Amino acid sequence: MESKTLNLNMGPQHPSTHGVLRVELEVDGETVVRARPVVGYLHTGIEKTMESKLYYKALPCTDRMDYLSPMNNNLGFCLAVEKLMDIEVPGKVNYARVILSELTRIKSHLVWVGTHAFDLGAMSVVLYAFREREMIVDIYEACAGQRMMSTYIRIGGLAKELPSNFEKLVRKFLKVMPAKLRDYEDLLTHNRIFIGRTKDVAVISAQDAINWSLSGPMLRGSGVKHDLRKDNPYCGYENFDFDIAYGENGDSYDRYLLRMEEIRQSLRIIQQAIDGMPEGPYRAHVPGVVLPPKEDVLHKMESMIFHFKIITEGFKTPVGSVYQGIESPKGELGFFISSDGTNKPNRVRVRPPSFINLASLPVLCEGHLLSDAVCAVGSVDIVLGEVDR
Amino acid sequence: MGLEEKIPDSIILTTLDKVVNWSRKRSMWPFSFGLACCAIEMMSTFMAKYDMSRYGMEVFRPSPRQADLMIIAGRVSMKMAPVIRTLYEQMPNPKWVIAMGACASCGGVFNNYAVLQGVDRIIPVDIYIPGCPPRPEQLIHAILELHKKVEKESLKQPREHWGRTA
């Protein structure tokens, strides 16, 4: 009796690929023999678009890459430009950026835990996770007036002053969230079906994880202690007391536990930051580069001229190239900017964590069951906007 | 007056158009298909806070064969365009399309080589929603507007010729 393998396309329209990923699977019965991710179905040309825009105007493009954590993308790009221009931001800005970036991490992990559990058949978690996500979205809206694409973190500071109810909203979230987190864990951590679907599934060893240059929860889930917030701190992360969560087995279940622990650690950081928030300006004072405060633009001639010139002509950067990596919820998000001395970047290259993490999909899937491929794709935590850009 | 008085209370008189449109309107199944950022707002619309199931619309279908409404939530790249066209053709008639967000309506901020400048270049669109991304309230409003549009349809006129773009 002759037998042969079957080629199967998962996607680009498939409910568990979280967007428009296509995976070419070769299956032998129920076992995956070969798995190859095919990307590009959401290719937007973001890098190229950014190269044709002034630095300020390139910033909104970054929101639309990893749309689950827009503030982290803003932060990465702004830090890279600030490094290129050698701009120091005031202390309050750093604190605000830390709070917003950790809130974004929680927001991203909430969507992940909801959709991942949904893919594996636990339908109720996603309803709860989106309920808490709305609280963070409300904080975004209070800050920037937009629910998702906030572009609130700007070069040299923030878009505008923090709202007057910012502290109240954040403290309310800090009060509510720990109990909700226990609810999710009650639903999943000891759930026999969830454990059965995720334990020893999509395993990657520490050595493999390093060899595939994985980052973020994918790397830490295998037991490698690497977190840019500790190893190469930015925004004053070295001033905060928090632990890096890491797993042991490198399976999907460990990555779930790790992300839950990361939410807890993020809450710790936010608590410290909101308690120690200093007073001060919300933007650095760098005439000709950073926009002057709006009150000055309305009342002072020089500020208005600077504002007009920055908006119309932008600012010229020194010749050179710069790389800045930050720890986004998905891993190391890096921005490489090469400047030729004009007011537009010569080349912008993004190191997208989900794209590089996704490349390890063959290691996670091959030799395992077809239904585990869904779990593997989910546990990588991909956002196709960032993968394809 | 006349015949109506002799009809018992348990019988309602109506037209076939009204009954068909009412049932189509009240059980419109969206196609669970997200492209980019707007898909997250689309998910928010169907989750706890905004709760789209109030309008009989919570049943997301992962297969185009079982869906009536396609919500194009996000930017359409050149590589994705033929796939969307195929998925649209796989949906059974009658079918409706909502272009959610600036990118699906007109290309949005991405006026470049990679993004299709509006999904109405490949499939007919019933409702356009502005915004980047639109708020969940906007999506709810669009769906209610679509319901009104469905109410006006007639079985005598096939949907293909019902004054749509493309």
Coordinates of C-alpha atoms in Angstrom, one line a residue:
Chain A
M1 CA 0.0 0.0 0.0
E2 CA 1.5 3.3 -1.1
S3 CA 1.3 6.3 1.2
K4 CA 2.3 9.8 0.7
T5 CA 2.3 13.1 2.7
L6 CA -0.3 15.8 2.2
N7 CA 0.4 19.5 1.6
L8 CA -1.9 21.7 3.6
N9 CA -2.2 25.5 3.6
M10 CA -3.0 27.1 6.9
G11 CA -4.1 30.6 6.1
P12 CA -3.9 33.3 5.0
Q13 CA -7.4 33.4 6.2
H14 CA -7.5 31.2 9.3
P15 CA -9.0 32.1 12.6
S16 CA -6.0 30.9 14.7
T17 CA -3.2 32.7 12.7
H18 CA -4.1 36.1 14.3
G19 CA -4.2 37.9 11.0
V20 CA -3.0 37.0 7.6
L21 CA -0.2 34.5 8.2
R22 CA 0.1 31.5 5.9
V23 CA 1.8 28.4 7.0
E24 CA 2.6 25.7 4.5
L25 CA 2.3 22.4 6.2
E26 CA 3.2 19.0 5.0
V27 CA 1.4 16.4 7.1
D28 CA 1.7 12.7 7.4
G29 CA -1.6 11.7 8.8
E30 CA -1.9 13.9 11.9
T31 CA 1.8 14.6 12.2
V32 CA 3.4 17.7 10.8
V33 CA 6.5 16.8 8.8
R34 CA 7.3 20.2 7.5
A35 CA 6.1 23.7 8.4
R36 CA 7.1 26.9 6.6
P37 CA 5.7 30.3 7.4
V38 CA 4.9 32.4 4.4
V39 CA 4.8 36.1 5.2
G40 CA 4.1 39.3 3.3
Y41 CA 0.3 39.3 3.2
L42 CA 0.2 42.5 5.2
H43 CA 3.3 44.1 3.7
T44 CA 2.7 47.8 4.0
G45 CA 6.0 49.3 3.0
I46 CA 6.3 51.1 6.4
E47 CA 10.1 51.3 6.4
K48 CA 10.1 52.9 2.9
T49 CA 7.3 55.3 3.8
M50 CA 9.2 56.4 6.9
E51 CA 12.2 57.2 4.7
S52 CA 10.1 59.7 2.7
K53 CA 8.9 61.6 5.7
L54 CA 10.3 64.1 8.2
Y55 CA 11.3 62.5 11.5
Y56 CA 8.1 63.8 13.2
K57 CA 5.9 62.7 10.5
A58 CA 7.5 59.2 10.3
L59 CA 6.5 58.6 13.9
P60 CA 2.8 57.8 13.3
C61 CA 3.9 54.9 11.0
T62 CA 5.5 53.1 13.9
D63 CA 2.1 52.9 15.7
R64 CA 0.8 50.8 12.9
M65 CA 3.4 48.1 13.0
D66 CA 2.8 46.3 16.3
Y67 CA -0.7 47.6 16.8
L68 CA -1.1 45.8 20.1
S69 CA 1.7 47.8 21.7
P70 CA 1.8 51.2 19.9
M71 CA 3.5 53.1 22.7
N72 CA 6.4 50.8 22.7
N73 CA 7.0 51.3 19.0
N74 CA 6.8 55.1 19.5
L75 CA 9.3 54.8 22.3
G76 CA 11.8 52.8 20.3
F77 CA 11.8 55.2 17.4
C78 CA 11.9 58.3 19.6
L79 CA 14.8 56.9 21.7
A80 CA 16.7 56.1 18.4
V81 CA 16.2 59.7 17.1
E82 CA 17.1 61.1 20.6
K83 CA 20.3 59.1 20.6
L84 CA 21.1 60.4 17.1
M85 CA 20.5 64.0 18.1
D86 CA 21.9 63.6 21.6
I87 CA 18.8 64.8 23.4
E88 CA 18.3 64.4 27.1
V89 CA 14.7 64.2 28.2
P90 CA 13.4 65.5 31.6
G91 CA 13.0 63.1 34.5
K92 CA 9.2 63.3 34.5
V93 CA 9.1 62.2 30.8
N94 CA 11.1 59.1 31.6
Y95 CA 8.7 58.1 34.4
A96 CA 5.7 58.7 32.2
R97 CA 7.3 56.7 29.4
V98 CA 8.0 53.8 31.8
I99 CA 4.4 53.8 33.1
L100 CA 3.0 53.9 29.6
S101 CA 5.3 51.3 28.2
E102 CA 4.5 48.9 31.0
L103 CA 0.8 49.5 30.6
T104 CA 1.3 48.7 27.0
R105 CA 3.0 45.5 27.9
I106 CA 0.1 44.5 30.1
K107 CA -2.3 45.4 27.3
S108 CA -0.5 43.3 24.7
H109 CA -0.2 40.3 27.1
L110 CA -3.9 40.6 27.9
V111 CA -4.8 40.3 24.2
W112 CA -2.4 37.4 23.9
V113 CA -3.7 35.4 26.8
G114 CA -7.3 35.9 25.6
T115 CA -6.8 34.9 22.0
H116 CA -4.4 32.1 22.9
A117 CA -6.9 30.6 25.3
F118 CA -9.6 31.1 22.7
D119 CA -7.6 29.2 20.1
L120 CA -7.3 26.3 22.5
G121 CA -11.0 26.2 23.3
A122 CA -11.2 28.2 26.5
M123 CA -13.7 30.9 25.3
S124 CA -14.4 32.9 28.4
V125 CA -10.9 34.3 29.1
V126 CA -10.9 36.5 26.1
L127 CA -14.1 38.3 27.3
Y128 CA -12.5 39.0 30.7
A129 CA -9.1 40.0 29.2
F130 CA -10.7 42.6 26.8
R131 CA -12.7 44.0 29.7
E132 CA -9.5 44.9 31.6
R133 CA -7.8 46.0 28.3
E134 CA -10.5 48.6 28.0
M135 CA -9.2 50.2 31.2
I136 CA -5.8 50.7 29.7
V137 CA -7.4 51.9 26.5
D138 CA -9.2 54.5 28.5
I139 CA -5.9 55.7 29.9
Y140 CA -4.5 56.0 26.4
E141 CA -7.6 58.0 25.4
A142 CA -7.2 60.3 28.3
C143 CA -3.6 61.0 27.4
A144 CA -3.8 61.2 23.6
G145 CA -7.5 61.3 22.6
Q146 CA -7.1 58.1 20.6
R147 CA -7.9 54.6 21.8
M148 CA -5.2 52.8 19.9
M149 CA -2.9 54.8 17.6
S150 CA -1.9 57.3 20.2
T151 CA 1.5 58.7 18.9
Y152 CA 1.7 60.1 22.4
I153 CA 5.4 59.6 22.9
R154 CA 7.2 62.1 20.7
I155 CA 10.8 63.0 20.0
G156 CA 12.1 64.8 23.1
G157 CA 9.2 64.1 25.3
L158 CA 5.4 63.6 25.1
A159 CA 2.8 65.0 22.8
K160 CA 1.2 67.1 25.6
E161 CA 0.9 67.3 29.3
L162 CA -0.3 64.2 31.2
P163 CA -4.0 64.5 31.8
S164 CA -5.1 65.7 35.3
N165 CA -6.8 62.4 36.0
F166 CA -3.8 60.3 34.8
E167 CA -2.7 59.3 38.3
K168 CA -6.3 58.5 39.4
L169 CA -6.8 56.2 36.4
V170 CA -3.5 54.4 36.8
R171 CA -4.0 53.9 40.5
K172 CA -7.5 52.5 39.9
F173 CA -6.0 50.1 37.4
L174 CA -3.3 49.0 39.8
K175 CA -6.0 48.4 42.4
V176 CA -8.3 46.3 40.1
M177 CA -5.8 44.4 38.1
P178 CA -4.2 41.9 40.6
A179 CA -7.6 40.4 41.5
K180 CA -8.5 40.0 37.8
L181 CA -5.1 38.4 37.1
R182 CA -6.0 35.8 39.7
D183 CA -9.3 35.2 37.9
Y184 CA -7.4 34.4 34.7
E185 CA -5.1 32.1 36.5
D186 CA -8.0 30.3 38.2
L187 CA -9.4 29.7 34.7
L188 CA -6.2 28.5 33.0
T189 CA -3.3 27.6 35.3
H190 CA -4.8 24.5 36.8
N191 CA -7.2 23.8 33.9
R192 CA -6.5 20.2 32.9
I193 CA -7.5 20.8 29.3
F194 CA -5.4 23.9 29.0
I195 CA -2.4 22.1 30.5
G196 CA -3.0 19.2 28.2
R197 CA -3.0 21.4 25.2
T198 CA 0.1 23.5 26.2
K199 CA 2.4 21.4 28.4
D200 CA 5.4 19.9 26.4
V201 CA 3.9 21.5 23.3
A202 CA 6.0 23.7 21.0
V203 CA 9.2 23.1 23.0
I204 CA 12.4 25.0 22.1
S205 CA 15.6 24.4 24.0
A206 CA 17.7 27.3 25.4
Q207 CA 20.5 26.6 22.9
D208 CA 18.0 26.6 19.9
A209 CA 16.4 29.7 21.2
I210 CA 19.7 31.5 21.2
N211 CA 20.7 30.1 17.8
W212 CA 17.4 31.3 16.2
S213 CA 18.1 34.7 17.9
L214 CA 14.8 34.7 19.6
S215 CA 14.0 37.4 22.1
G216 CA 11.4 38.3 24.7
P217 CA 9.1 35.6 26.3
M218 CA 10.2 33.1 23.6
L219 CA 13.8 33.3 24.8
R220 CA 13.1 33.7 28.5
G221 CA 10.6 30.8 28.4
S222 CA 13.5 28.5 27.7
G223 CA 15.3 29.7 30.8
V224 CA 17.7 32.3 29.2
K225 CA 17.8 35.4 31.4
H226 CA 17.9 38.2 28.9
D227 CA 15.9 41.3 29.2
L228 CA 17.0 44.7 27.7
R229 CA 15.3 46.5 30.6
K230 CA 18.0 44.9 32.9
D231 CA 20.9 44.3 30.4
N232 CA 20.8 47.5 28.5
P233 CA 18.5 49.9 30.4
Y234 CA 16.8 52.8 28.8
C235 CA 14.4 55.4 30.2
G236 CA 15.8 54.8 33.7
Y237 CA 14.7 51.2 34.1
E238 CA 17.7 50.7 36.3
N239 CA 16.0 52.7 39.0
F240 CA 13.1 50.3 39.4
D241 CA 13.0 47.2 41.5
F242 CA 11.6 44.3 39.5
D243 CA 12.5 40.7 38.6
I244 CA 12.8 39.1 35.2
A245 CA 10.4 36.2 34.8
Y246 CA 11.8 33.2 33.0
G247 CA 10.6 29.6 32.4
E248 CA 12.4 26.3 32.5
N249 CA 11.1 23.9 29.9
G250 CA 10.6 26.2 27.0
D251 CA 7.1 24.9 26.2
S252 CA 3.9 26.8 25.6
Y253 CA 2.8 26.4 29.2
D254 CA 5.9 28.0 30.6
R255 CA 5.5 30.9 28.2
Y256 CA 2.0 31.4 29.5
L257 CA 3.2 31.4 33.1
L258 CA 6.0 33.8 32.2
R259 CA 3.7 36.3 30.6
M260 CA 1.3 36.2 33.6
E261 CA 4.4 36.9 35.8
E262 CA 5.4 39.7 33.5
I263 CA 2.1 41.4 34.0
R264 CA 2.6 41.2 37.7
Q265 CA 6.1 42.6 37.5
S266 CA 4.8 45.4 35.2
L267 CA 2.3 46.3 37.9
R268 CA 5.2 46.5 40.4
I269 CA 7.1 48.9 38.1
I270 CA 4.0 51.1 37.5
Q271 CA 3.4 51.3 41.2
Q272 CA 6.9 52.5 41.9
A273 CA 6.9 54.9 39.0
I274 CA 3.5 56.5 39.9
D275 CA 4.7 56.9 43.5
G276 CA 8.0 58.5 42.6
M277 CA 6.8 60.6 39.7
P278 CA 8.7 63.9 39.7
E279 CA 7.4 67.3 38.7
G280 CA 8.7 69.0 35.7
P281 CA 8.3 69.8 32.0
Y282 CA 6.8 67.2 29.6
R283 CA 9.3 68.0 26.9
A284 CA 13.0 68.6 26.6
H285 CA 14.0 72.2 25.8
V286 CA 15.9 71.9 22.5
P287 CA 15.0 74.8 20.3
G288 CA 14.7 74.0 16.7
V289 CA 14.4 70.3 17.2
V290 CA 11.8 69.6 19.9
L291 CA 8.4 71.3 19.5
P292 CA 8.0 74.1 22.1
P293 CA 5.1 73.8 24.5
K294 CA 1.7 74.8 23.0
E295 CA 1.2 77.7 25.5
D296 CA 4.4 79.3 24.4
V297 CA 3.5 78.8 20.7
L298 CA 0.3 80.8 21.3
H299 CA 2.0 83.7 23.2
K300 CA 5.6 83.9 22.2
M301 CA 6.9 84.9 18.7
E302 CA 10.1 82.8 18.8
S303 CA 8.3 79.7 19.9
M304 CA 5.8 80.1 17.1
I305 CA 8.6 80.4 14.5
F306 CA 10.3 77.3 15.9
H307 CA 7.0 75.4 15.8
F308 CA 6.3 76.5 12.2
K309 CA 9.8 75.6 11.0
I310 CA 9.9 72.2 12.7
I311 CA 6.5 71.3 11.3
T312 CA 7.3 72.5 7.8
E313 CA 11.0 71.7 7.4
G314 CA 11.8 69.3 10.2
F315 CA 15.2 69.3 11.7
K316 CA 18.5 68.2 10.2
T317 CA 20.3 65.3 11.9
P318 CA 24.1 64.7 12.1
V319 CA 25.5 62.3 9.6
G320 CA 25.8 58.8 11.1
S321 CA 23.8 55.7 12.1
V322 CA 22.3 54.7 15.3
Y323 CA 20.6 51.5 16.7
Q324 CA 18.3 51.5 19.7
G325 CA 16.7 48.3 21.0
I326 CA 13.9 48.2 23.6
E327 CA 12.2 45.4 25.3
S328 CA 8.7 45.3 23.7
P329 CA 6.1 42.8 24.9
K330 CA 7.2 40.5 22.1
G331 CA 10.9 40.8 22.4
E332 CA 13.7 43.0 21.3
L333 CA 12.3 45.8 19.1
G334 CA 15.1 47.6 17.5
F335 CA 15.3 50.7 15.3
F336 CA 18.3 51.3 13.1
I337 CA 18.4 54.8 11.5
S338 CA 21.0 55.8 9.1
S339 CA 21.2 59.6 8.5
D340 CA 22.9 61.5 5.7
G341 CA 22.5 64.9 7.3
T342 CA 19.2 65.8 5.7
N343 CA 15.8 66.3 7.4
K344 CA 14.6 62.8 6.4
P345 CA 16.1 59.5 7.4
N346 CA 18.2 57.9 4.7
R347 CA 17.3 54.4 5.9
V348 CA 15.1 53.1 8.6
R349 CA 15.4 49.4 9.5
V350 CA 13.2 47.8 12.1
R351 CA 14.2 44.7 14.0
P352 CA 10.8 43.2 14.5
P353 CA 10.7 40.7 17.3
S354 CA 7.7 38.7 16.1
F355 CA 9.2 38.2 12.6
I356 CA 12.3 36.7 14.0
N357 CA 10.5 34.7 16.6
L358 CA 8.1 33.4 13.9
A359 CA 11.1 32.0 12.0
S360 CA 11.5 29.4 14.7
L361 CA 8.1 27.9 13.8
P362 CA 9.6 24.8 12.0
V363 CA 11.4 23.9 15.2
L364 CA 8.2 24.3 17.2
C365 CA 5.9 22.4 14.9
E366 CA 7.8 19.7 13.1
G367 CA 7.3 16.2 14.4
H368 CA 4.2 17.2 16.4
L369 CA 0.5 16.9 15.9
L370 CA -1.4 19.2 13.5
S371 CA -3.5 20.6 16.3
D372 CA -0.4 21.6 18.2
A373 CA 0.6 23.8 15.3
V374 CA -2.3 26.1 16.4
C375 CA -0.8 26.2 19.9
A376 CA 2.7 26.9 18.5
V377 CA 1.6 29.8 16.3
G378 CA -0.3 31.2 19.2
S379 CA 2.4 30.9 21.8
V380 CA 4.9 32.8 19.6
D381 CA 2.7 35.9 20.0
I382 CA 2.9 37.3 16.5
V383 CA 1.4 40.5 15.2
L384 CA 1.3 40.4 11.5
G385 CA 1.6 44.2 11.2
E386 CA 5.0 43.9 12.7
V387 CA 6.0 40.7 10.9
D388 CA 5.3 42.1 7.4
R389 CA 5.6 45.9 8.1
Chain B
M1 CA -62.6 47.0 7.8
G2 CA -63.2 44.0 5.6
L3 CA -61.1 40.9 5.7
E4 CA -58.6 42.0 8.4
E5 CA -61.3 42.0 11.1
K6 CA -62.1 38.3 10.5
I7 CA -58.4 37.2 10.9
P8 CA -57.6 35.8 14.4
D9 CA -55.0 37.6 16.6
S10 CA -52.4 35.0 16.1
I11 CA -52.0 35.8 12.4
I12 CA -50.0 38.7 11.1
L13 CA -50.2 40.0 7.6
T14 CA -47.0 41.3 6.0
T15 CA -45.1 41.2 2.7
L16 CA -42.5 38.6 1.7
D17 CA -39.9 41.4 1.3
K18 CA -40.4 42.6 4.8
V19 CA -40.1 39.1 6.4
V20 CA -37.1 38.2 4.4
N21 CA -35.3 41.5 5.0
W22 CA -36.2 41.4 8.7
S23 CA -34.7 37.9 9.1
R24 CA -31.6 38.8 7.1
K25 CA -31.1 41.9 9.2
R26 CA -31.5 40.2 12.5
S27 CA -29.2 37.2 11.8
M28 CA -26.4 38.7 9.9
W29 CA -23.3 36.6 10.5
P30 CA -20.0 38.4 10.1
F31 CA -17.0 36.7 8.6
S32 CA -14.3 36.4 11.3
F33 CA -11.5 37.8 9.3
G34 CA -9.1 40.6 10.4
L35 CA -6.3 42.1 8.5
A36 CA -4.6 44.7 10.7
C37 CA -5.1 47.3 13.5
C38 CA -8.9 47.7 12.9
A39 CA -9.3 44.0 13.6
I40 CA -8.5 44.7 17.2
E41 CA -11.2 47.4 17.4
M42 CA -13.5 45.0 15.7
M43 CA -12.7 42.4 18.4
S44 CA -13.3 45.0 21.1
T45 CA -16.7 45.7 19.5
F46 CA -17.7 42.1 20.0
M47 CA -16.3 41.8 23.5
A48 CA -17.7 42.5 26.9
K49 CA -17.9 46.3 26.9
Y50 CA -19.5 47.0 23.6
D51 CA -21.2 43.6 23.1
M52 CA -22.3 43.4 19.5
S53 CA -24.5 40.4 20.3
R54 CA -27.2 42.9 21.3
Y55 CA -27.9 43.2 17.6
G56 CA -27.9 39.5 16.9
M57 CA -24.5 39.6 15.4
E58 CA -22.1 37.8 17.7
V59 CA -21.9 34.6 15.6
F60 CA -18.6 35.1 13.9
R61 CA -18.1 32.5 11.1
P62 CA -14.6 31.4 10.3
S63 CA -15.6 30.1 6.9
P64 CA -16.8 32.4 4.1
R65 CA -19.4 29.8 3.1
Q66 CA -21.4 30.5 6.3
A67 CA -21.0 34.3 6.4
D68 CA -23.2 37.2 5.1
L69 CA -21.1 40.2 6.1
M70 CA -17.4 40.8 5.4
I71 CA -15.8 43.5 7.5
I72 CA -12.5 44.5 5.8
A73 CA -10.7 45.6 9.0
G74 CA -7.3 46.9 8.0
R75 CA -5.0 47.7 5.1
V76 CA -5.2 45.5 2.1
S77 CA -1.8 44.7 0.6
M78 CA -1.2 43.9 -3.0
K79 CA -0.4 40.3 -2.1
M80 CA -3.6 40.0 -0.1
A81 CA -5.9 41.5 -2.7
P82 CA -6.5 38.4 -4.8
V83 CA -7.1 36.4 -1.6
I84 CA -9.8 38.8 -0.5
R85 CA -11.4 38.7 -3.9
T86 CA -11.5 34.9 -3.7
L87 CA -13.0 34.9 -0.2
Y88 CA -15.6 37.4 -1.3
E89 CA -16.6 35.2 -4.2
Q90 CA -16.8 32.2 -1.9
M91 CA -19.5 33.9 0.2
P92 CA -23.0 32.9 -0.7
N93 CA -25.5 35.6 -1.9
P94 CA -26.8 37.9 -0.5
K95 CA -23.6 39.4 0.9
W96 CA -22.6 42.7 2.3
V97 CA -19.2 44.4 2.8
I98 CA -18.1 47.1 5.3
A99 CA -14.8 48.8 4.6
M100 CA -13.6 49.6 8.2
G101 CA -11.1 52.3 8.6
A102 CA -9.2 54.7 6.4
C103 CA -6.9 52.0 4.9
A104 CA -9.7 49.8 3.7
S105 CA -11.7 52.8 2.4
C106 CA -9.0 54.7 0.5
G107 CA -5.5 53.5 1.5
G108 CA -5.2 55.8 4.5
V109 CA -1.8 57.1 5.4
F110 CA -0.1 54.4 3.3
N111 CA 0.0 55.9 -0.2
N112 CA 2.7 53.7 -1.5
Y113 CA 3.6 50.7 -3.7
A114 CA 2.4 48.0 -1.3
V115 CA -1.1 49.0 -0.2
L116 CA -4.3 48.8 -2.3
Q117 CA -5.8 52.3 -2.4
G118 CA -9.2 51.3 -1.2
V119 CA -10.8 47.8 -1.1
D120 CA -13.6 49.0 -3.4
R121 CA -11.2 48.5 -6.3
I122 CA -11.6 44.8 -6.0
I123 CA -15.0 44.2 -4.3
P124 CA -18.2 46.3 -4.0
V125 CA -18.5 48.1 -0.7
D126 CA -21.8 49.0 1.1
I127 CA -20.6 51.1 4.0
Y128 CA -17.3 53.0 4.6
I129 CA -16.2 53.9 8.1
P130 CA -13.6 56.6 8.5
G131 CA -11.0 56.6 11.3
C132 CA -7.7 55.1 12.1
P133 CA -8.9 52.9 13.6
P134 CA -12.6 53.7 14.0
R135 CA -14.0 53.5 17.5
P136 CA -16.2 50.5 18.3
E137 CA -19.2 53.0 18.4
Q138 CA -18.5 53.8 14.8
L139 CA -18.5 50.2 13.8
I140 CA -21.8 49.7 15.7
H141 CA -23.3 52.7 13.9
A142 CA -22.1 51.4 10.5
I143 CA -23.7 48.0 11.2
L144 CA -27.0 49.7 12.2
E145 CA -26.9 51.8 9.0
L146 CA -26.3 48.6 7.1
H147 CA -29.4 47.1 8.7
K148 CA -31.4 50.1 7.5
K149 CA -30.1 49.5 4.0
V150 CA -31.0 45.8 4.2
E151 CA -34.6 46.8 5.1
K152 CA -35.0 48.7 1.8
E153 CA -34.0 45.8 -0.4
S154 CA -36.4 43.9 -2.5
L155 CA -36.5 40.4 -3.8
K156 CA -37.6 41.7 -7.2
Q157 CA -34.2 43.5 -7.6
P158 CA -31.2 41.2 -7.3
R159 CA -28.5 42.6 -5.0
E160 CA -25.9 42.7 -7.8
H161 CA -27.7 45.6 -9.4
W162 CA -28.6 47.4 -6.3
G163 CA -26.7 50.6 -6.8
R164 CA -23.3 49.7 -5.3
T165 CA -19.9 50.9 -6.3
A166 CA -17.4 48.9 -8.4

